[in-house]
Amino acid sequence: MELVEKRVRNAKMGKNTIHDVVLVGRSTRIPKVQQLMQDFLK
């Protein structure tokens, strides 16, 4: 999640400006990964 936070900061965006997220790749099907992203964006 550290990388996700860093990318959001580098883009000069806030969590509240992100409306949709498209998870791509095999590991994104893991429920824990999906839950971490949902929690991060709350």
Coordinates of N, CA, C and O in Angstrom, one line a residue:
M1 N 0.8 -1.2 0.0 CA 0.0 0.0 0.0 C 0.9 1.3 0.0 O 0.4 2.3 -0.4
E2 N 2.1 1.1 0.4 CA 3.0 2.3 0.4 C 3.2 2.8 -1.0 O 3.2 4.0 -1.2
L3 N 3.3 1.9 -1.9 CA 3.5 2.3 -3.3 C 2.2 3.0 -3.8 O 2.3 4.0 -4.6
V4 N 1.1 2.6 -3.5 CA -0.2 3.2 -3.9 C -0.2 4.6 -3.3 O -0.5 5.6 -4.0
E5 N 0.1 4.8 -2.0 CA 0.1 6.1 -1.4 C 1.0 7.0 -2.1 O 0.7 8.2 -2.3
K6 N 2.2 6.5 -2.4 CA 3.3 7.3 -3.0 C 2.8 7.8 -4.4 O 3.0 8.9 -4.8
R7 N 2.2 6.9 -5.2 CA 1.7 7.3 -6.5 C 0.6 8.3 -6.4 O 0.5 9.2 -7.3
V8 N -0.3 8.2 -5.5 CA -1.4 9.2 -5.3 C -0.7 10.6 -5.0 O -1.1 11.6 -5.5
R9 N 0.2 10.6 -4.1 CA 0.9 11.8 -3.7 C 1.7 12.4 -4.9 O 1.6 13.6 -5.2
N10 N 2.4 11.6 -5.7 CA 3.1 12.0 -6.8 C 2.2 12.6 -7.9 O 2.6 13.5 -8.6
A11 N 1.0 12.1 -8.0 CA 0.0 12.6 -8.9 C -0.7 13.9 -8.4 O -1.5 14.5 -9.1
K12 N -0.3 14.3 -7.2 CA -0.9 15.5 -6.6 C -2.4 15.4 -6.5 O -3.1 16.3 -6.8
M13 N -2.8 14.2 -6.1 CA -4.3 13.9 -6.0 C -4.6 13.5 -4.6 O -3.7 13.2 -3.8
G14 N -5.8 13.6 -4.2 CA -6.3 13.1 -2.9 C -7.1 11.9 -3.1 O -7.6 11.6 -4.2
K15 N -7.3 11.2 -2.0 CA -8.1 10.0 -2.1 C -9.6 10.3 -2.6 O -10.2 9.5 -3.3
N16 N -10.0 11.5 -2.2 CA -11.4 11.9 -2.5 C -11.6 12.2 -4.0 O -12.7 12.4 -4.5
T17 N -10.5 12.4 -4.7 CA -10.6 12.7 -6.2 C -10.6 11.4 -7.0 O -10.8 11.5 -8.2
I18 N -10.4 10.3 -6.4 CA -10.4 9.0 -7.1 C -11.8 8.4 -7.0 O -12.3 8.2 -6.0
H19 N -12.4 8.2 -8.2 CA -13.8 7.7 -8.3 C -13.9 6.3 -8.6 O -14.7 5.6 -8.1
D20 N -13.0 5.8 -9.5 CA -13.0 4.4 -9.9 C -11.5 3.9 -9.9 O -10.6 4.6 -10.2
V21 N -11.4 2.6 -9.6 CA -10.1 2.0 -9.7 C -10.3 0.7 -10.5 O -11.2 -0.1 -10.2
V22 N -9.4 0.5 -11.4 CA -9.4 -0.8 -12.2 C -8.2 -1.6 -11.8 O -7.0 -1.1 -12.0
L23 N -8.4 -2.7 -11.1 CA -7.3 -3.6 -10.7 C -7.0 -4.5 -11.9 O -7.9 -5.2 -12.4
V24 N -5.7 -4.6 -12.2 CA -5.3 -5.4 -13.4 C -4.2 -6.4 -12.9 O -3.3 -6.0 -12.2
G25 N -4.4 -7.6 -13.3 CA -3.4 -8.6 -13.0 C -3.9 -9.7 -12.2 O -5.0 -9.6 -11.6
R26 N -3.2 -10.8 -12.1 CA -3.7 -11.9 -11.4 C -3.8 -11.7 -9.9 O -4.8 -12.2 -9.3
S27 N -2.8 -11.1 -9.3 CA -2.8 -10.9 -7.9 C -4.0 -10.0 -7.4 O -4.4 -10.0 -6.2
T28 N -4.6 -9.2 -8.3 CA -5.7 -8.3 -7.9 C -7.0 -9.1 -7.7 O -7.9 -8.5 -7.2
R29 N -7.0 -10.4 -8.0 CA -8.2 -11.2 -7.7 C -8.2 -11.7 -6.3 O -9.1 -12.3 -5.9
I30 N -7.1 -11.5 -5.6 CA -7.0 -12.0 -4.2 C -7.9 -11.0 -3.4 O -7.7 -9.8 -3.4
P31 N -8.8 -11.6 -2.6 CA -9.7 -10.8 -1.8 C -9.0 -9.8 -0.9 O -9.5 -8.7 -0.7
K32 N -7.9 -10.2 -0.3 CA -7.1 -9.3 0.6 C -6.7 -8.0 -0.2 O -6.7 -6.9 0.4
V33 N -6.2 -8.2 -1.4 CA -5.7 -7.0 -2.2 C -6.9 -6.1 -2.4 O -6.8 -4.9 -2.3
Q34 N -8.1 -6.7 -2.8 CA -9.2 -5.8 -3.0 C -9.7 -5.1 -1.8 O -10.0 -3.9 -1.8
Q35 N -9.6 -5.8 -0.6 CA -10.0 -5.2 0.6 C -9.1 -4.1 1.0 O -9.5 -3.0 1.5
L36 N -7.8 -4.3 0.8 CA -6.8 -3.2 1.1 C -7.0 -1.9 0.3 O -7.0 -0.8 0.8
M37 N -7.4 -2.1 -1.0 CA -7.7 -1.0 -1.8 C -8.9 -0.3 -1.4 O -9.0 1.0 -1.3
Q38 N -9.9 -1.0 -1.0 CA -11.2 -0.4 -0.5 C -11.0 0.4 0.8 O -11.4 1.5 0.9
D39 N -10.2 -0.2 1.7 CA -9.9 0.5 2.9 C -9.1 1.7 2.7 O -9.3 2.7 3.4
F40 N -8.1 1.6 1.8 CA -7.3 2.8 1.5 C -8.1 4.0 1.0 O -7.9 5.1 1.3
L41 N -9.1 3.7 0.2 CA -9.8 4.8 -0.5 C -11.0 5.3 0.3 O -11.7 6.2 -0.1
K42 N -11.2 4.7 1.5 CA -12.3 5.2 2.4 C -12.0 6.5 3.0 O -11.0 6.9 3.3

